[in-house]
Tab-separated table of C-alpha atoms in Angstrom:
chain	number	residue	atom	x	y	z
D	19	MET	CA	-72.256	206.537	59.824
D	20	THR	CA	-72.134	209.639	61.999
D	21	VAL	CA	-73.709	209.613	65.459
D	22	HIS	CA	-76.156	212.460	66.102
D	23	ASP	CA	-78.579	211.035	68.642
D	24	PRO	CA	-77.285	211.376	72.251
D	25	HIS	CA	-78.709	207.962	73.296
D	26	ILE	CA	-77.056	206.170	70.383
D	27	ALA	CA	-73.813	208.009	71.044
D	28	ALA	CA	-73.943	206.932	74.708
D	29	VAL	CA	-74.454	203.271	73.731
D	30	SER	CA	-71.584	203.491	71.271
D	31	ARG	CA	-69.234	205.072	73.810
D	32	THR	CA	-70.185	202.465	76.425
D	33	LYS	CA	-69.360	199.610	74.050
D	34	SER	CA	-66.156	201.080	72.693
D	35	ALA	CA	-64.895	201.944	76.191
D	36	ILE	CA	-64.910	198.328	77.433
D	37	PRO	CA	-61.281	197.469	78.271
D	38	ASP	CA	-59.690	194.197	77.290
D	39	ASP	CA	-59.925	191.414	79.862
D	40	ALA	CA	-56.367	190.101	80.061
D	41	ALA	CA	-57.299	186.894	81.891
D	42	MET	CA	-59.865	185.891	79.255
D	43	LEU	CA	-57.574	186.669	76.325
D	44	ARG	CA	-54.643	184.840	77.912
D	45	ALA	CA	-56.761	181.780	78.721
D	46	ALA	CA	-58.193	181.714	75.209
D	47	ALA	CA	-54.684	181.615	73.761
D	48	ASP	CA	-53.111	179.233	76.288
D	49	LEU	CA	-55.883	176.638	76.451
D	50	THR	CA	-56.347	176.190	72.709
D	51	ARG	CA	-52.852	176.177	71.207
D	52	GLU	CA	-53.074	172.580	69.940
D	53	LEU	CA	-56.601	173.032	68.535
D	54	SER	CA	-55.668	175.223	65.574
D	55	THR	CA	-55.006	172.426	63.047
D	56	ALA	CA	-57.692	171.982	60.392
D	57	LYS	CA	-58.313	168.240	59.951
D	58	ALA	CA	-58.923	167.133	56.377
D	59	PHE	CA	-60.582	163.877	57.497
D	60	ILE	CA	-63.319	166.026	59.093
D	61	TYR	CA	-63.633	168.778	56.495
D	62	TRP	CA	-63.913	166.660	53.362
D	63	PRO	CA	-66.506	164.083	54.533
D	64	ASP	CA	-68.619	166.826	56.121
D	65	LEU	CA	-68.610	168.878	52.914
D	66	LEU	CA	-69.168	165.939	50.556
D	67	VAL	CA	-71.983	164.354	52.561
D	68	SER	CA	-73.732	167.710	53.045
D	69	ALA	CA	-73.514	168.506	49.321
D	70	PHE	CA	-74.610	165.005	48.246
D	71	VAL	CA	-77.638	165.049	50.558
D	72	GLY	CA	-78.478	168.587	49.483
D	73	TYR	CA	-78.399	167.945	45.750
D	74	ALA	CA	-80.143	164.577	46.047
D	75	ALA	CA	-82.948	166.193	48.051
D	76	LEU	CA	-83.118	169.069	45.554
D	77	ALA	CA	-83.600	166.525	42.774
D	78	GLY	CA	-86.292	164.879	44.880
D	79	ALA	CA	-88.087	168.219	45.287
D	80	ILE	CA	-87.959	168.805	41.534
D	81	LEU	CA	-89.310	165.335	40.719
D	82	THR	CA	-92.166	165.248	43.258
D	83	ASP	CA	-95.167	167.328	44.243
D	84	GLY	CA	-97.149	168.165	47.351
D	85	VAL	CA	-95.881	167.179	50.804
D	86	PRO	CA	-92.919	165.107	49.504
D	87	MET	CA	-91.720	168.096	47.474
D	88	VAL	CA	-91.836	170.337	50.566
D	89	ALA	CA	-90.039	167.713	52.672
D	90	PHE	CA	-87.323	167.225	50.072
D	91	GLY	CA	-87.010	170.985	49.723
D	92	LEU	CA	-86.508	171.433	53.467
D	93	VAL	CA	-83.795	168.757	53.562
D	94	ALA	CA	-82.111	170.302	50.508
D	95	MET	CA	-82.147	173.738	52.078
D	96	LEU	CA	-80.593	172.607	55.369
D	97	ALA	CA	-77.962	170.368	53.764
D	98	LEU	CA	-76.909	172.947	51.158
D	99	TYR	CA	-76.881	175.628	53.834
D	100	ARG	CA	-74.394	173.547	55.794
D	101	ALA	CA	-72.281	172.942	52.687
D	102	ALA	CA	-72.361	176.645	51.796
D	103	SER	CA	-71.310	177.628	55.323
D	104	PHE	CA	-67.832	176.260	54.637
D	105	ILE	CA	-67.168	179.509	52.761
D	106	HIS	CA	-66.568	181.011	56.196
D	107	GLU	CA	-63.903	178.413	56.938
D	108	LEU	CA	-62.177	179.113	53.618
D	109	THR	CA	-61.431	182.679	54.691
D	110	HIS	CA	-59.546	181.477	57.787
D	111	ILE	CA	-57.797	178.304	56.619
D	112	ARG	CA	-54.077	178.884	56.294
D	113	LYS	CA	-52.695	178.483	52.799
D	114	GLY	CA	-51.667	174.883	52.209
D	115	ALA	CA	-53.479	173.547	55.279
D	116	LEU	CA	-56.157	171.697	53.271
D	117	PRO	CA	-54.829	171.091	49.744
D	118	GLY	CA	-57.562	171.243	47.127
D	119	PHE	CA	-60.366	172.109	49.546
D	120	ARG	CA	-60.937	175.648	48.248
D	121	PHE	CA	-60.982	174.437	44.638
D	122	GLY	CA	-63.249	171.511	45.503
D	123	TRP	CA	-65.660	173.659	47.490
D	124	ASN	CA	-65.997	176.103	44.603
D	125	LEU	CA	-66.700	173.339	42.097
D	126	ILE	CA	-69.152	171.490	44.331
D	127	VAL	CA	-70.907	174.365	46.107
D	128	GLY	CA	-69.647	177.856	45.291
D	129	ILE	CA	-70.318	177.860	41.562
D	130	PRO	CA	-73.606	175.864	41.623
D	131	LEU	CA	-74.973	178.207	44.304
D	132	MET	CA	-73.428	181.286	42.631
D	133	ILE	CA	-71.505	182.223	45.775
D	134	PRO	CA	-67.900	181.558	44.693
D	135	SER	CA	-65.355	182.048	47.432
D	136	PHE	CA	-63.927	185.269	45.959
D	137	MET	CA	-67.155	186.936	47.133
D	138	TYR	CA	-66.078	186.381	50.742
D	139	GLU	CA	-62.308	186.064	50.677
D	140	GLU	CA	-60.467	189.287	51.499
D	141	VAL	CA	-63.836	190.624	52.709
D	142	HIS	CA	-64.559	188.650	55.863
D	143	THR	CA	-61.047	189.110	57.229
D	144	GLN	CA	-61.700	192.861	57.350
D	145	HIS	CA	-64.551	192.150	59.770
D	146	HIS	CA	-61.959	190.671	62.139
D	147	ALA	CA	-59.517	193.568	61.850
D	148	ARG	CA	-59.027	195.222	65.235
D	149	THR	CA	-59.495	198.746	63.857
D	150	ARG	CA	-62.373	197.906	61.484
D	151	TYR	CA	-64.850	195.829	63.493
D	152	GLY	CA	-68.093	197.733	64.029
D	153	THR	CA	-66.915	200.789	62.109
D	154	ALA	CA	-68.090	202.227	58.801
D	155	ASN	CA	-65.226	200.304	57.147
D	156	ASP	CA	-66.509	196.926	58.339
D	157	PRO	CA	-68.208	195.129	55.416
D	158	GLU	CA	-70.173	192.883	57.787
D	159	TYR	CA	-71.509	195.326	60.343
D	160	LEU	CA	-74.497	197.635	60.679
D	161	PRO	CA	-75.870	199.018	63.973
D	162	LEU	CA	-79.103	197.067	63.414
D	163	ALA	CA	-80.179	197.259	67.075
D	164	LEU	CA	-80.081	201.061	66.866
D	165	MET	CA	-81.951	201.424	63.584
D	166	LYS	CA	-85.663	201.808	62.780
D	167	PRO	CA	-88.142	198.890	63.269
D	168	TRP	CA	-88.641	198.484	59.510
D	169	SER	CA	-84.924	197.807	59.047
D	170	LEU	CA	-85.167	194.208	60.315
D	171	PRO	CA	-87.929	193.017	57.908
D	172	LEU	CA	-86.040	194.734	55.079
D	173	PHE	CA	-82.854	192.956	56.175
D	174	ILE	CA	-84.615	189.586	55.758
D	175	LEU	CA	-86.441	190.536	52.540
D	176	VAL	CA	-83.174	191.419	50.814
D	177	ALA	CA	-81.888	187.926	51.624
D	178	ALA	CA	-85.012	186.296	50.182
D	179	LEU	CA	-84.293	187.976	46.843
D	180	ALA	CA	-80.661	186.834	46.755
D	181	PRO	CA	-81.082	184.153	44.027
D	182	VAL	CA	-82.517	186.750	41.652
D	183	GLY	CA	-79.712	189.149	42.436
D	184	LEU	CA	-77.046	186.485	41.936
D	185	ILE	CA	-78.451	185.448	38.546
D	186	LEU	CA	-78.406	189.094	37.465
D	187	ARG	CA	-74.913	189.619	38.895
D	188	PHE	CA	-73.311	186.619	37.196
D	189	GLY	CA	-75.576	185.988	34.195
D	190	VAL	CA	-76.036	189.600	33.061
D	191	LEU	CA	-73.614	192.034	34.702
D	192	ALA	CA	-70.520	189.803	34.566
D	193	PRO	CA	-70.456	189.367	30.756
D	194	LEU	CA	-71.640	192.932	30.075
D	195	SER	CA	-69.000	194.391	32.373
D	196	LEU	CA	-66.251	192.826	30.263
D	197	LEU	CA	-67.396	195.049	27.401
D	198	PHE	CA	-67.820	198.262	29.401
D	199	PRO	CA	-64.918	199.156	31.755
D	200	PRO	CA	-66.931	201.673	33.856
D	201	LEU	CA	-69.539	198.981	34.528
D	202	ARG	CA	-66.773	196.526	35.365
D	203	ARG	CA	-65.367	198.866	37.996
D	204	LYS	CA	-68.829	199.230	39.528
D	205	VAL	CA	-69.460	195.467	39.514
D	206	VAL	CA	-66.141	194.769	41.231
D	207	ALA	CA	-66.548	197.526	43.831
D	208	GLU	CA	-70.246	197.171	44.670
D	209	PHE	CA	-71.532	193.752	43.553
D	210	SER	CA	-68.710	191.367	44.376
D	211	ALA	CA	-68.865	190.934	48.136
D	212	LEU	CA	-71.094	188.987	50.518
D	213	SER	CA	-71.437	191.946	52.852
D	214	ILE	CA	-74.282	193.703	54.660
D	215	ASN	CA	-72.801	197.203	54.769
D	216	PRO	CA	-74.181	199.028	51.683
D	217	ALA	CA	-71.400	201.614	51.895
D	218	TYR	CA	-68.656	198.998	51.548
D	219	ARG	CA	-66.550	199.094	48.389
D	220	ARG	CA	-63.896	196.526	47.584
D	221	ARG	CA	-60.701	196.975	45.635
D	222	ALA	CA	-59.946	195.235	42.353
D	223	PRO	CA	-58.146	191.893	42.853
D	224	GLU	CA	-54.478	191.455	42.090
D	225	GLY	CA	-52.043	188.639	41.376
D	226	GLU	CA	-53.003	185.066	42.250
D	227	PHE	CA	-56.308	186.176	43.775
D	228	ALA	CA	-57.258	187.917	40.509
D	229	ARG	CA	-56.725	184.649	38.635
D	230	ALA	CA	-58.849	182.728	41.157
D	231	TRP	CA	-61.529	185.430	40.887
D	232	ALA	CA	-61.539	185.125	37.077
D	233	TRP	CA	-62.179	181.373	36.858
D	234	GLN	CA	-64.694	181.390	39.696
D	235	GLU	CA	-66.632	184.256	38.132
D	236	ALA	CA	-66.547	182.584	34.722
D	237	GLY	CA	-67.873	179.354	36.227
D	238	ALA	CA	-70.684	181.139	38.068
D	239	CYS	CA	-71.550	183.081	34.901
D	240	ILE	CA	-71.836	179.886	32.841
D	241	PHE	CA	-73.942	178.261	35.556
D	242	ALA	CA	-76.293	181.279	35.820
D	243	LEU	CA	-76.833	181.302	32.062
D	244	ALA	CA	-77.389	177.529	32.014
D	245	LEU	CA	-79.836	177.861	34.889
D	246	VAL	CA	-81.958	180.367	32.991
D	247	GLY	CA	-81.597	178.382	29.766
D	248	SER	CA	-82.855	175.242	31.523
D	249	VAL	CA	-86.375	176.662	31.329
D	250	PHE	CA	-86.440	175.948	27.584
D	251	ALA	CA	-85.380	172.328	28.067
D	252	PHE	CA	-87.098	171.357	31.328
D	253	GLY	CA	-89.771	173.966	31.998
D	254	TRP	CA	-90.068	176.289	34.967
D	255	LYS	CA	-90.265	173.842	37.858
D	256	PRO	CA	-86.540	173.002	38.187
D	257	LEU	CA	-85.541	176.676	38.133
D	258	LEU	CA	-88.262	177.795	40.542
D	259	THR	CA	-87.547	174.907	42.917
D	260	TYR	CA	-83.839	175.708	42.901
D	261	MET	CA	-84.581	179.389	43.564
D	262	ALA	CA	-87.019	178.589	46.387
D	263	VAL	CA	-84.474	176.335	48.119
D	264	HIS	CA	-81.716	178.899	47.565
D	265	SER	CA	-83.916	181.713	48.886
D	266	ALA	CA	-84.863	179.751	52.022
D	267	MET	CA	-81.205	178.905	52.581
D	268	THR	CA	-80.233	182.570	52.328
D	269	VAL	CA	-83.037	183.659	54.655
D	270	ILE	CA	-82.001	181.247	57.413
D	271	ASN	CA	-78.429	182.462	57.024
D	272	GLN	CA	-79.642	186.056	57.302
D	273	LEU	CA	-81.536	185.195	60.484
D	274	ARG	CA	-78.352	183.592	61.763
D	275	THR	CA	-76.457	186.756	60.848
D	276	LEU	CA	-79.066	188.837	62.679
D	277	VAL	CA	-78.216	187.089	65.942
D	278	ALA	CA	-74.469	186.662	65.366
D	279	HIS	CA	-73.889	190.031	67.047
D	280	LEU	CA	-75.818	192.424	69.260
D	281	TRP	CA	-75.245	195.149	66.629
D	282	GLU	CA	-74.994	197.921	69.217
D	283	ASN	CA	-71.856	199.717	68.056
D	284	GLU	CA	-72.212	202.937	66.114
D	285	GLY	CA	-68.837	203.310	64.495
D	286	ASP	CA	-66.122	203.524	67.154
D	287	ALA	CA	-63.209	201.070	67.183
D	288	MET	CA	-63.587	198.409	69.864
D	289	THR	CA	-61.265	196.291	71.980
D	290	VAL	CA	-61.193	192.524	71.428
D	291	THR	CA	-63.223	192.036	74.620
D	292	ALA	CA	-65.786	194.601	73.469
D	293	GLN	CA	-66.025	192.803	70.129
D	294	TYR	CA	-66.549	189.530	71.976
D	295	LEU	CA	-69.347	191.006	74.111
D	296	ASP	CA	-71.004	192.409	70.990
D	297	SER	CA	-70.945	188.876	69.521
D	298	VAL	CA	-72.923	185.751	70.336
D	299	ASN	CA	-72.318	182.110	71.290
D	300	VAL	CA	-75.257	179.698	71.384
D	301	PRO	CA	-73.587	176.645	72.940
D	302	PRO	CA	-75.161	173.370	74.060
D	303	PRO	CA	-77.674	172.492	75.358
D	304	SER	CA	-79.451	174.642	72.738
D	305	PRO	CA	-81.042	171.827	70.655
D	306	PHE	CA	-81.303	173.506	67.250
D	307	ALA	CA	-78.277	175.804	67.034
D	308	GLU	CA	-76.237	173.267	65.060
D	309	ILE	CA	-78.974	173.379	62.392
D	310	TRP	CA	-79.377	177.154	61.994
D	311	ALA	CA	-75.735	177.973	62.842
D	312	PRO	CA	-73.774	175.034	61.352
D	313	VAL	CA	-70.047	174.537	60.810
D	314	GLY	CA	-69.077	176.219	64.070
D	315	LEU	CA	-71.164	179.358	63.560
D	316	ARG	CA	-72.944	178.742	66.867
D	317	TYR	CA	-69.662	179.850	68.513
D	318	HIS	CA	-69.463	183.191	66.735
D	319	ALA	CA	-68.261	185.176	69.746
D	320	LEU	CA	-65.588	182.582	70.510
D	321	HIS	CA	-64.588	182.727	66.849
D	322	HIS	CA	-63.850	186.425	67.294
D	323	LEU	CA	-61.489	185.531	70.120
D	324	LEU	CA	-59.889	182.646	68.212
D	325	PRO	CA	-60.397	183.174	64.454
D	326	SER	CA	-57.734	180.610	63.543
D	327	VAL	CA	-59.380	177.708	65.398
D	328	PRO	CA	-61.242	175.450	62.902
D	329	TYR	CA	-64.937	174.820	63.316
D	330	HIS	CA	-64.555	171.243	64.548
D	331	ALA	CA	-62.460	172.382	67.544
D	332	LEU	CA	-64.608	175.282	68.760
D	333	GLY	CA	-66.801	173.077	70.957
D	334	GLU	CA	-63.758	171.769	72.821
D	335	ALA	CA	-62.301	175.277	73.113
D	336	HIS	CA	-65.588	176.500	74.592
D	337	LYS	CA	-65.656	173.685	77.173
D	338	ARG	CA	-62.130	174.487	78.308
D	339	LEU	CA	-62.838	178.188	78.711
D	340	VAL	CA	-66.149	177.675	80.524
D	341	THR	CA	-64.585	175.325	83.058
D	342	THR	CA	-61.416	177.381	83.545
D	343	LEU	CA	-62.525	181.014	83.669
D	344	ALA	CA	-63.998	182.519	86.829
D	345	ALA	CA	-67.737	183.073	87.124
D	346	ASP	CA	-67.319	186.833	86.720
D	347	SER	CA	-65.319	186.504	83.477
D	348	PRO	CA	-66.781	188.382	80.480
D	349	TYR	CA	-66.603	185.099	78.581
D	350	HIS	CA	-69.773	183.837	80.226
D	351	ARG	CA	-71.702	186.958	79.172
D	352	GLY	CA	-71.251	186.080	75.514
D	353	ASN	CA	-73.332	182.880	75.777
D	354	TYR	CA	-77.069	182.878	74.955
D	355	PRO	CA	-79.819	180.215	75.001
D	356	GLY	CA	-81.133	180.437	71.423
D	357	MET	CA	-82.079	182.397	68.318
D	358	TRP	CA	-85.521	183.767	69.104
D	359	PRO	CA	-84.696	185.520	72.406
D	360	LEU	CA	-81.926	187.318	70.528
D	361	VAL	CA	-84.236	188.274	67.643
D	362	GLY	CA	-86.695	189.619	70.204
D	363	LYS	CA	-83.948	191.578	71.964
D	364	ILE	CA	-82.839	193.277	68.746
D	365	ALA	CA	-86.449	193.903	67.641
D	366	ARG	CA	-87.280	195.560	70.975
D	367	SER	CA	-84.168	197.693	70.716
D	368	THR	CA	-85.260	199.052	67.330
D	369	MET	CA	-88.585	200.144	68.845
D	370	VAL	CA	-87.018	202.388	71.469
D	371	ARG	CA	-87.583	206.067	70.722
D	372	ARG	CA	-84.354	207.885	69.996
């Protein structure tokens, strides 16, 4: 996106001109060297319990009515949201670190929720690339704080419609695209990434990743068709309940995404410190952050400093940095008290005349 407005250009230049803070970067590396090992005895129980609770509560919502149905639906949404959030970990786990976890996650969560890991793998890592973050080539960045006020409600509305879009993507476009090569190229480039940048286009997969893509897409296609076909066997309630829970899950994730960054960069490449300051931590004592930003996502700014540190070690890494770094370190400026002050900050920024 090209900058034309002088105010926006000034904000962009201010952000991109922030130099790297050597003391913070050195401390982040030195204090966390032994925290980079992903522990299977944490990952697997967390995933399995979250998925079990989520699907059991979803069944409860389908089988009940009234207040119990709403209560079960809320539990299902939060538990499945946590289980789904492991897709972020999959993009950073070193090959061979957790044998079988990627395959298991796809079978248990990715395919049943129609968000197989190929939709995020080789996409999210571009968001962390030093020369891509915050630019037009970043699949996960838009200057939301510098856009029009209507952009934020639209941002949330798109998320609410995600289950419909995923059914169409996997149940309709996937099989049709195998018959029509031009459609296949469009599906791969434009409808195969969990990204927020509408201009982003991804390349066709190759090698081992292409084979993983194929079986994951086939599984999600079969599930989408079975989901629609379930109406004839079980009526509309199971499908509509599933879609309502899925939609709520996607909306809370979109709200979490809305406050994961300050979204104030307008296309220039940024230093690591500038990226950190454009990102957000919501550490303790915030009481609800672990619910709306699970699996380490409450430490999103810290994650941009230390992308290889697994989610279960980010809390310890944060404690070490907070107690070690001086009071004037930029690290402390990346910590915020909660979601709603950040939503308000971004909303107010969109209302400024430019």
